[in-house]
PDB file of C-alpha atoms in Angstrom:
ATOM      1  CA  UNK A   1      49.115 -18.367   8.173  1.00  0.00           C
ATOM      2  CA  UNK A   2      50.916 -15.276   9.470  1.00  0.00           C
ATOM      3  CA  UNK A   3      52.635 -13.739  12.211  1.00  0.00           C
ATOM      4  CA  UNK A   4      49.393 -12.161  13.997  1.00  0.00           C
ATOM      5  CA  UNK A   5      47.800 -16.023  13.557  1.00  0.00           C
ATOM      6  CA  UNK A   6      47.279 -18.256  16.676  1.00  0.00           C
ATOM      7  CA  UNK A   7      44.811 -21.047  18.012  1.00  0.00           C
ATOM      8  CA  UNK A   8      44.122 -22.504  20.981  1.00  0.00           C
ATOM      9  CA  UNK A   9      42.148 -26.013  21.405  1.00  0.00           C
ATOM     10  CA  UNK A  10      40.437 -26.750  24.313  1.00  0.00           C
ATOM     11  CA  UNK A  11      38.102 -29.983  25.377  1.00  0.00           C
ATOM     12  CA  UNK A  12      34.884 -29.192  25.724  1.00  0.00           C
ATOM     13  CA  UNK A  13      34.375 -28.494  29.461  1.00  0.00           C
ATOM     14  CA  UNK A  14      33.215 -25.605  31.463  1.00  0.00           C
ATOM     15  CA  UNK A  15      36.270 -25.329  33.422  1.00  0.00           C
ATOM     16  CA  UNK A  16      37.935 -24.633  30.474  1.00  0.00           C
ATOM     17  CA  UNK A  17      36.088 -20.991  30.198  1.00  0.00           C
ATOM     18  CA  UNK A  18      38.822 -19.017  32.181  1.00  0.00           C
ATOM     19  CA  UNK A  19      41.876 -20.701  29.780  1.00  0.00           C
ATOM     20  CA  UNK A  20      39.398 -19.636  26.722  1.00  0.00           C
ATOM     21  CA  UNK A  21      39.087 -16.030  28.080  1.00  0.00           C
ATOM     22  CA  UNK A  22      42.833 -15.672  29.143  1.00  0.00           C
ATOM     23  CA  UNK A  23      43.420 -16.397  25.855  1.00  0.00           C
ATOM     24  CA  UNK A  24      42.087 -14.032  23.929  1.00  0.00           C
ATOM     25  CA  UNK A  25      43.162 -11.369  26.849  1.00  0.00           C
ATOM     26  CA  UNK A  26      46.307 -11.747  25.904  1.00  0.00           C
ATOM     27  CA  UNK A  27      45.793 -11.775  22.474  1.00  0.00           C
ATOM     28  CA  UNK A  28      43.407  -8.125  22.361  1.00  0.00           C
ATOM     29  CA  UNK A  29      46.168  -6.898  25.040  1.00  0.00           C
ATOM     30  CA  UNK A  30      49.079  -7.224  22.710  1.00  0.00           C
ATOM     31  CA  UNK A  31      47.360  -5.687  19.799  1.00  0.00           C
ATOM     32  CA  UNK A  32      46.400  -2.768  22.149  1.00  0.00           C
ATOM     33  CA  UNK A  33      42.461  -3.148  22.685  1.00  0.00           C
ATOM     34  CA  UNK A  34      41.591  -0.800  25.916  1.00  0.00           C
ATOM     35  CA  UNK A  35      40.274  -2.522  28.899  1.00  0.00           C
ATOM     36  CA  UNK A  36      36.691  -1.917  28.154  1.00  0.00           C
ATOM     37  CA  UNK A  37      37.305  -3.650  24.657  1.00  0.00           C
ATOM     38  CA  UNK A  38      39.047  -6.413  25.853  1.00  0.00           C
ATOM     39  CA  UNK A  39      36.474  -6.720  28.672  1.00  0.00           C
ATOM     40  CA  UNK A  40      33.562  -7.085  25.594  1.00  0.00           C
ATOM     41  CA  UNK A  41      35.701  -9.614  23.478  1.00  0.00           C
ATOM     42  CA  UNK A  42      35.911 -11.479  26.961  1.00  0.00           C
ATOM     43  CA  UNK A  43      32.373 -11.675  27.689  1.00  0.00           C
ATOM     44  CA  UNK A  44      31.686 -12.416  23.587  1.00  0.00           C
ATOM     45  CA  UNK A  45      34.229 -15.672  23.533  1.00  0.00           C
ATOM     46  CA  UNK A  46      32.739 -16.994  27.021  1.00  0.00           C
ATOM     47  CA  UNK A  47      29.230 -16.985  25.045  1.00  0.00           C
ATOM     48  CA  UNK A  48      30.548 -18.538  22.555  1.00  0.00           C
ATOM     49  CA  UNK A  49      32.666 -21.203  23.936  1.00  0.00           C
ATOM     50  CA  UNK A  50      30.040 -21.703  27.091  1.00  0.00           C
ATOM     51  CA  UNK A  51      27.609 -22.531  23.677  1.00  0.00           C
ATOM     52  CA  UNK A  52      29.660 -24.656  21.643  1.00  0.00           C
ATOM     53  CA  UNK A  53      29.704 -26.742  25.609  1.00  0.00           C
ATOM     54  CA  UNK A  54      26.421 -27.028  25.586  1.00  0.00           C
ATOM     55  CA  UNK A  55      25.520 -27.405  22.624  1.00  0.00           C
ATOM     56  CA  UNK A  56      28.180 -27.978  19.923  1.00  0.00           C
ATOM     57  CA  UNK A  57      29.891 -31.256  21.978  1.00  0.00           C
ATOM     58  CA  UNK A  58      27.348 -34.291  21.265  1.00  0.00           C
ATOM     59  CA  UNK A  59      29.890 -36.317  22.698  1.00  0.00           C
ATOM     60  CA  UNK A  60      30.715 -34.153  26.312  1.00  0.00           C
ATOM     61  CA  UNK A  61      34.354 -33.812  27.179  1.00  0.00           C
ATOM     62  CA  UNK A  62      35.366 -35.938  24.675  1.00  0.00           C
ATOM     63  CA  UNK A  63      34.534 -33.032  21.775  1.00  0.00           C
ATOM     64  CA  UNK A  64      36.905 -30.546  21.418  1.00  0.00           C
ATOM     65  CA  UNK A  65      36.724 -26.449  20.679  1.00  0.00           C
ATOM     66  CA  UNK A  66      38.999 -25.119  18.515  1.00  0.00           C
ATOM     67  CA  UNK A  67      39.569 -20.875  18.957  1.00  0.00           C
ATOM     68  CA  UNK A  68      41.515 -19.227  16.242  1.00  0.00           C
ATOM     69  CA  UNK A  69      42.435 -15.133  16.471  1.00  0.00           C
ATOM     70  CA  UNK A  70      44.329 -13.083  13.908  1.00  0.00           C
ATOM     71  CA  UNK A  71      44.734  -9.648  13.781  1.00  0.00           C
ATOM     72  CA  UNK A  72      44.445  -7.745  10.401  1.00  0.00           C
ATOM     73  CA  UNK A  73      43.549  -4.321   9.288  1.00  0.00           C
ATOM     74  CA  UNK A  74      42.797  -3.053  12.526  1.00  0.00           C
ATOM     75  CA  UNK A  75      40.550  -5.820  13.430  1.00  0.00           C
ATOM     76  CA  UNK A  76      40.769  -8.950  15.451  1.00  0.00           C
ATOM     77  CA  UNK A  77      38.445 -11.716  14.214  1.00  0.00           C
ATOM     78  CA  UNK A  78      38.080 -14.429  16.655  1.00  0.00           C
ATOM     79  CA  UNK A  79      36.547 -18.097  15.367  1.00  0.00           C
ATOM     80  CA  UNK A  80      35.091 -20.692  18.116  1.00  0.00           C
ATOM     81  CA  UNK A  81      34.686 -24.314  16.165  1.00  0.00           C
ATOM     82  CA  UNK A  82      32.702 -26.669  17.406  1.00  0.00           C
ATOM     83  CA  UNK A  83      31.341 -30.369  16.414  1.00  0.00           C
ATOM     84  CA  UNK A  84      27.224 -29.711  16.934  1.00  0.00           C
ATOM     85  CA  UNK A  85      24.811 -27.340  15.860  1.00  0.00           C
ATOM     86  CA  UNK A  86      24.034 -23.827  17.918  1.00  0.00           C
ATOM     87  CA  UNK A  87      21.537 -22.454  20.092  1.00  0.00           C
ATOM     88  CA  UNK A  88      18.881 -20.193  18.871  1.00  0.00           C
ATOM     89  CA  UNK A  89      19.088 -16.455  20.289  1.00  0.00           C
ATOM     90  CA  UNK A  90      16.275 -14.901  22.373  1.00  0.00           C
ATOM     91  CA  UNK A  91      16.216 -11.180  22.807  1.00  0.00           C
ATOM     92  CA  UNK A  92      18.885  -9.836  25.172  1.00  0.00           C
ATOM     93  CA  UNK A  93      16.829  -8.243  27.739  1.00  0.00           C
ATOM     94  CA  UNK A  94      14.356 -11.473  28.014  1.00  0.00           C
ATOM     95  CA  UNK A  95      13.091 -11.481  31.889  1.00  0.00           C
ATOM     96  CA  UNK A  96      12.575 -15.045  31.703  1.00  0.00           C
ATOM     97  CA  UNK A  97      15.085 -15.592  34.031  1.00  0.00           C
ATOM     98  CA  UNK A  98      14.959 -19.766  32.697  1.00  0.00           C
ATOM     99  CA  UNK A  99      16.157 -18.420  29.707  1.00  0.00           C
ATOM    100  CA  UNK A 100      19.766 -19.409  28.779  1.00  0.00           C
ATOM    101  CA  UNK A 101      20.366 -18.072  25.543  1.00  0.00           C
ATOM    102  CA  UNK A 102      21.648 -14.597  25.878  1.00  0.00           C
ATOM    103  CA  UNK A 103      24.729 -15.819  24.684  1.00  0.00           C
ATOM    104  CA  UNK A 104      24.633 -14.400  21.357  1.00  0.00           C
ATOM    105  CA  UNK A 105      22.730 -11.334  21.757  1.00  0.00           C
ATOM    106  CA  UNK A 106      25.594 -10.342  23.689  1.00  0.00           C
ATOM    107  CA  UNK A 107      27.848 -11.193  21.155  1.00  0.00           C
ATOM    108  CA  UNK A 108      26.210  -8.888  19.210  1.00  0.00           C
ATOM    109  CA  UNK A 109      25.880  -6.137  21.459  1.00  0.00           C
ATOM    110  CA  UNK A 110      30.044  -6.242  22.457  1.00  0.00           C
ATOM    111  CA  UNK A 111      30.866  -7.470  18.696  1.00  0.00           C
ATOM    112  CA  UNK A 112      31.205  -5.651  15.020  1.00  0.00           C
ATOM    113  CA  UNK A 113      30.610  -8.364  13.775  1.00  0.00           C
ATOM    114  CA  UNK A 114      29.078 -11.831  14.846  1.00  0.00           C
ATOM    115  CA  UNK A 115      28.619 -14.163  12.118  1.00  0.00           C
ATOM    116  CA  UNK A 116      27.272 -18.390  12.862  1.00  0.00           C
ATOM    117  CA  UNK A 117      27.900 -20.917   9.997  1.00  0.00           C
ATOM    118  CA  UNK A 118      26.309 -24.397  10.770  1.00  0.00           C
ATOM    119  CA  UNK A 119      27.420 -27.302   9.239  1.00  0.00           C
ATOM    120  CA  UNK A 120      27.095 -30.659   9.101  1.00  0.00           C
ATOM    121  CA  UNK A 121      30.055 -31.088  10.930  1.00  0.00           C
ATOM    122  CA  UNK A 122      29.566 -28.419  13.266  1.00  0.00           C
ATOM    123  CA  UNK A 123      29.423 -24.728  13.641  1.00  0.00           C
ATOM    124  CA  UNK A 124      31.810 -21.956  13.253  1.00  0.00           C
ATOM    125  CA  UNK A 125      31.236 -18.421  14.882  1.00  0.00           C
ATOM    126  CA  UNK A 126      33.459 -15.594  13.902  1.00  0.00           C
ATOM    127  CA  UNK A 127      33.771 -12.882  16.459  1.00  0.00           C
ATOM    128  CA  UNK A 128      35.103  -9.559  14.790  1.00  0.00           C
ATOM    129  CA  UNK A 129      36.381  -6.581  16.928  1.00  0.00           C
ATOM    130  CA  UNK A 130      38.060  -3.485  15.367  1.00  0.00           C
ATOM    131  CA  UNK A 131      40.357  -1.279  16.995  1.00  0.00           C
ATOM    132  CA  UNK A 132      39.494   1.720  17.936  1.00  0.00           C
ATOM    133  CA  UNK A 133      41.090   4.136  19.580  1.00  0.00           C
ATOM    134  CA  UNK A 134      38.887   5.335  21.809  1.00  0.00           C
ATOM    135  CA  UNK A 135      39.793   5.094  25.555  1.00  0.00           C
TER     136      UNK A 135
ATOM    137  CA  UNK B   1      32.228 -16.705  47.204  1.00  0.00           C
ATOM    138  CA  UNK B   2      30.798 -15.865  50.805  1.00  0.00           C
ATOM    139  CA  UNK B   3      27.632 -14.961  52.741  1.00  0.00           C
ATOM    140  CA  UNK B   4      27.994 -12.801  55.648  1.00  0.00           C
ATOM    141  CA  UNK B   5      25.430 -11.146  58.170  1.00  0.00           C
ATOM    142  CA  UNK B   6      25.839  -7.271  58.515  1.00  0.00           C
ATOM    143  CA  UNK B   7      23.914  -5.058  61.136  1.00  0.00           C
ATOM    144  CA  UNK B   8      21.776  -7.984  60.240  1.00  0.00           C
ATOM    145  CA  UNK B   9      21.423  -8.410  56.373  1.00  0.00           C
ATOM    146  CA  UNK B  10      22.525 -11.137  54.021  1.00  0.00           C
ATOM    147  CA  UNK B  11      25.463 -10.213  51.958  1.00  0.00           C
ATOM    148  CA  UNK B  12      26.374 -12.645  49.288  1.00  0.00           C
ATOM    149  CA  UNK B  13      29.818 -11.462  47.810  1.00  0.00           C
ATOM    150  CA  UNK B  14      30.978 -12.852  44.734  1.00  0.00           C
ATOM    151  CA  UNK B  15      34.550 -12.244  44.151  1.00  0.00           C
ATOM    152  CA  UNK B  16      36.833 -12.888  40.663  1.00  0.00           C
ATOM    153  CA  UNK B  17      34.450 -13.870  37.206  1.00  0.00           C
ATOM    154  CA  UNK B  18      31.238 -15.460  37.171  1.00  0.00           C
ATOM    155  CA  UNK B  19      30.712 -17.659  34.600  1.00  0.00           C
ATOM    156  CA  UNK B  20      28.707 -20.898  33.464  1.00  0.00           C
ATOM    157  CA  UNK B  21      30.799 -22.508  35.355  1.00  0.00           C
ATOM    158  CA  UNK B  22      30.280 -20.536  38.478  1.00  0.00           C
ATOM    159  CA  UNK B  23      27.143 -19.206  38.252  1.00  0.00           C
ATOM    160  CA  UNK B  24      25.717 -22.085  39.622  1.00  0.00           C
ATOM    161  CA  UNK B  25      27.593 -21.656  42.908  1.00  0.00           C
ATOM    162  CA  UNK B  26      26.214 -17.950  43.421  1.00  0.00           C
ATOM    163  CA  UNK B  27      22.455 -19.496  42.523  1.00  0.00           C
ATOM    164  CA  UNK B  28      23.013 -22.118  45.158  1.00  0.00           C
ATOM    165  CA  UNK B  29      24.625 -19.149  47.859  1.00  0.00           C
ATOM    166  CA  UNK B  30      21.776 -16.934  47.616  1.00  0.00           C
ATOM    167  CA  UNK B  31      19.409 -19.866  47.695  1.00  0.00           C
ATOM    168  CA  UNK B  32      20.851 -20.596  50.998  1.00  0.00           C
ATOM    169  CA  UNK B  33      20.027 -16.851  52.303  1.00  0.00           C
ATOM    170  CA  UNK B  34      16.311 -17.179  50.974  1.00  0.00           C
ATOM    171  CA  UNK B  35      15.866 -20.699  52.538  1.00  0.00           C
ATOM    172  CA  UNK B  36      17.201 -19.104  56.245  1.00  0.00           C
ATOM    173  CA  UNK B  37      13.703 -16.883  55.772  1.00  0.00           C
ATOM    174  CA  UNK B  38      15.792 -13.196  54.411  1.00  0.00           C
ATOM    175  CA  UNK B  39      13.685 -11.587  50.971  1.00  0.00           C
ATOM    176  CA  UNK B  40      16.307  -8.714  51.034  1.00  0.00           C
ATOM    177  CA  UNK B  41      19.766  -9.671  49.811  1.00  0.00           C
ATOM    178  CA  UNK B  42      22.613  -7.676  49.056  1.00  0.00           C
ATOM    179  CA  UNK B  43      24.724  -9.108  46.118  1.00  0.00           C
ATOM    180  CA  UNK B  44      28.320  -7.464  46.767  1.00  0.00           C
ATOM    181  CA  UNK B  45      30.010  -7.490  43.507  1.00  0.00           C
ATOM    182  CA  UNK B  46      32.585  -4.776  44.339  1.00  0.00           C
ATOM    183  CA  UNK B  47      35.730  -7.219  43.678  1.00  0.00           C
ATOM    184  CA  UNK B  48      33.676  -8.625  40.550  1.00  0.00           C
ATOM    185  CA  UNK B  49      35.537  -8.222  37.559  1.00  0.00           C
ATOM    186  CA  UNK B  50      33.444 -10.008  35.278  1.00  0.00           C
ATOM    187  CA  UNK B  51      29.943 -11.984  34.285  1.00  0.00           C
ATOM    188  CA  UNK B  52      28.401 -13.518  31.358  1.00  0.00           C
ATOM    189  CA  UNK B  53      25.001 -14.960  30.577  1.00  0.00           C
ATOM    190  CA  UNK B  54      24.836 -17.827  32.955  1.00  0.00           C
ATOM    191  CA  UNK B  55      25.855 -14.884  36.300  1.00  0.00           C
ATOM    192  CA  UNK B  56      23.223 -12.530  34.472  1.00  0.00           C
ATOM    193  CA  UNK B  57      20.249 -15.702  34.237  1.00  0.00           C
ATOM    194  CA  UNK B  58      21.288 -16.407  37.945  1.00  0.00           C
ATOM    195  CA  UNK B  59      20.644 -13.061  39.084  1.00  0.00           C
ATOM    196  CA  UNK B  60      16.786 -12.275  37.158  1.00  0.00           C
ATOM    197  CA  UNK B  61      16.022 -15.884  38.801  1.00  0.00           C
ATOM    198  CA  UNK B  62      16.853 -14.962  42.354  1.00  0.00           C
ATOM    199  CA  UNK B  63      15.212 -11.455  41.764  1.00  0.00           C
ATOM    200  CA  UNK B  64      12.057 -13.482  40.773  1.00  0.00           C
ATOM    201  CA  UNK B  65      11.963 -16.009  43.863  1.00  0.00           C
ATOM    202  CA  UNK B  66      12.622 -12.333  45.556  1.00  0.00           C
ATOM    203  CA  UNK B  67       9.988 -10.661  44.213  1.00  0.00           C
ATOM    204  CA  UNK B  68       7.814 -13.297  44.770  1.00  0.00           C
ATOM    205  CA  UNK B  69       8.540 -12.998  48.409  1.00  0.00           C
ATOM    206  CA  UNK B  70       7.927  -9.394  48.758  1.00  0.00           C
ATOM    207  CA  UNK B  71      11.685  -8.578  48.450  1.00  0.00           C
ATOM    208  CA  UNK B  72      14.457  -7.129  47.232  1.00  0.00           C
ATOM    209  CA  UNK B  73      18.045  -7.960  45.338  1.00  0.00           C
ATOM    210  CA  UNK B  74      20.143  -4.830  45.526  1.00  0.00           C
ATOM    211  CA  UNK B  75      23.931  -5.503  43.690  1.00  0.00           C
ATOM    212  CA  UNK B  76      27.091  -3.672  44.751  1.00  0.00           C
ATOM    213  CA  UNK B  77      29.144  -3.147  42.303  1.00  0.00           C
ATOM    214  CA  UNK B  78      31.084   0.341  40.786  1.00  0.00           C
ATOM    215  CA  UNK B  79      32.967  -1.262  37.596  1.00  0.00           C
ATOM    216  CA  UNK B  80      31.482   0.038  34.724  1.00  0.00           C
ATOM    217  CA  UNK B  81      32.096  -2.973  32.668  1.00  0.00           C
ATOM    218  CA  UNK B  82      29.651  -5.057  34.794  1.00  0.00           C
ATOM    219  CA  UNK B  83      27.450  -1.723  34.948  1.00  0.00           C
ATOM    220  CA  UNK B  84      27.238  -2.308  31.206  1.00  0.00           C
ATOM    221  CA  UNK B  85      26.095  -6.064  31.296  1.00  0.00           C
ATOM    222  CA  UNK B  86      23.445  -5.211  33.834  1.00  0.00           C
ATOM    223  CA  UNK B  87      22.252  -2.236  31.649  1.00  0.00           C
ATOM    224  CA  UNK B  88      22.512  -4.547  28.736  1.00  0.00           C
ATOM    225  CA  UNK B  89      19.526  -6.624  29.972  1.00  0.00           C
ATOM    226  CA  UNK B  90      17.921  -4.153  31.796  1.00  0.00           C
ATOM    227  CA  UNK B  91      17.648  -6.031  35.024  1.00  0.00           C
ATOM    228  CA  UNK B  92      17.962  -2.726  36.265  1.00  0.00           C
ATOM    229  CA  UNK B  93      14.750  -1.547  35.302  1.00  0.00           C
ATOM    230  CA  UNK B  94      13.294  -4.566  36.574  1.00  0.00           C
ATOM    231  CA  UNK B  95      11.109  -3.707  40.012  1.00  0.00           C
ATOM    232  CA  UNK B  96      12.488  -5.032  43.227  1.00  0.00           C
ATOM    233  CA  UNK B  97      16.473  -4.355  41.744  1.00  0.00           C
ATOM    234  CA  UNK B  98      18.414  -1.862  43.158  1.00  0.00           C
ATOM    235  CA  UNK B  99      21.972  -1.318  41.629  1.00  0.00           C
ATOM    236  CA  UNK B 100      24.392   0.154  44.212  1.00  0.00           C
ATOM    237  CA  UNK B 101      28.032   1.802  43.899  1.00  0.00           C
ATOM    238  CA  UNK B 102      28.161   0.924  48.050  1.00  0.00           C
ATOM    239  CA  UNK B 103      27.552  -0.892  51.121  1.00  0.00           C
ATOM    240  CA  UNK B 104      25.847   2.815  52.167  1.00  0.00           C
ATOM    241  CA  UNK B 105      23.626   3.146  49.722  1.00  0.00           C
ATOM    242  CA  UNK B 106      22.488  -0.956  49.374  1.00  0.00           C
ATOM    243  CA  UNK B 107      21.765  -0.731  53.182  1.00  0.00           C
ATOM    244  CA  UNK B 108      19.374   2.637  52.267  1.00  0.00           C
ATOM    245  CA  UNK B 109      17.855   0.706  49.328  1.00  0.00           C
ATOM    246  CA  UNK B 110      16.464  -2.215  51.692  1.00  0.00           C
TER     247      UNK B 110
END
């Protein structure tokens, strides 16, 4: 662990969204992420908290999600870890309008890098974001 | 969130973040306006400051039930981040969507 480590741990619960996203807000804020960037790793950690709610909590509530951030080498790497197994992605721009798994295509599309490891014990998704300095 | 009536059209405005959680409250406001007989509705997300999946899933639902009815769902809204979202999934290709950076322009797009 390091200085630019921190975690959060949430229950599993909807409500808990806006906590999830003010968390990493503050987080991309302090390493100086623009407001469009820190508007993309928003929208990327709601997909994949809102996911691990639906479908990484067998037991509801009572499961908890675990968000980790750290900051190295110009690059904030986020990790959502939850205690089920993920949703499968369906293109981005689906017009099913039934269809509920955009989440990661736009993690994807906002991310560098978007990585899902299932387990047995549940699944981890890394969420990396480099710093750029465009404004 | 609110639904108003101006010069006669259904305005559904959506202030703060949309998310999973409350993306089910905008589906269940603009169901209201479609139930009271309207197949126009103007979404106003002009104090929107952010949406995910389950706002974006809401909206290509309504625009279907819309379509369906001859209609149209026109969205206010002039920050670029949400721009970006909507452009992501290309609801604004979709026929029968109107994106609008004002209450002027929406009320020409009906």
């Amino acid at each position: 662990m390091n200085e630019t480590y921190t975690e959060i741990t949430l229950k599993s619960d909807p409500r808990n969204l806006a906590e999830a996203r003010k968390f990493v807000e503050g987080i991309a804020s302090k390493f100086g992420f623009n407001e469009e960037q820190i508007f993309d790793i928003k929208v990327a950690i709601g997909e994949a908290v809102s996911n691990a709610i639906e479908h990484g909590s067998p037991k509801g509530p009572l499961n908890s999600i675990k968000i980790t951030a750290c900051f190295l080498n110009d690059a904030l790497e986020l990790n959502v870890i939850d205690e089920g197994v993920f949703k499968r992605a369906i293109k981005v721009d689906d017009p099913d309008p039934h269809h509920r798994g955009r989440g990661i295509p736009f993690m994807l599309a906002l991310m560098d890098t978007v990585t899902i490891n299932e387990t047995k014990a549940g699944t981890t998704v890394k969420l990396v974001k480099k710093l750029t300095k465009k404004q | 969130m609110e639904v108003n009536l101006y010069e006669g059209l259904p305005i559904v405005e959506a202030k703060g973040e949309i998310d999973h959680w409350r993306a089910p409250e905008l589906e269940q406001k603009i169901n209201e306006v479609i139930e009271k007989g309207h197949n126009k509705i103007i979404v106003d997300f002009s104090n929107l400051t952010y949406i995910d999946s389950g706002g974006i899933s809401v909206l290509f639902l309504q625009l279907q039930k819309l379509k369906s009815l001859k209609g149209r769902l026109i969205v206010i809204t002039s920050n670029k981040n949400i721009i970006k979202i909507l452009s992501l999934v290309k609801i604004t290709r979709q026929e029968g969507f109107s994106l609008c950076s004002d209450m002027e322009s929406a009320k020409k797009n009906m």
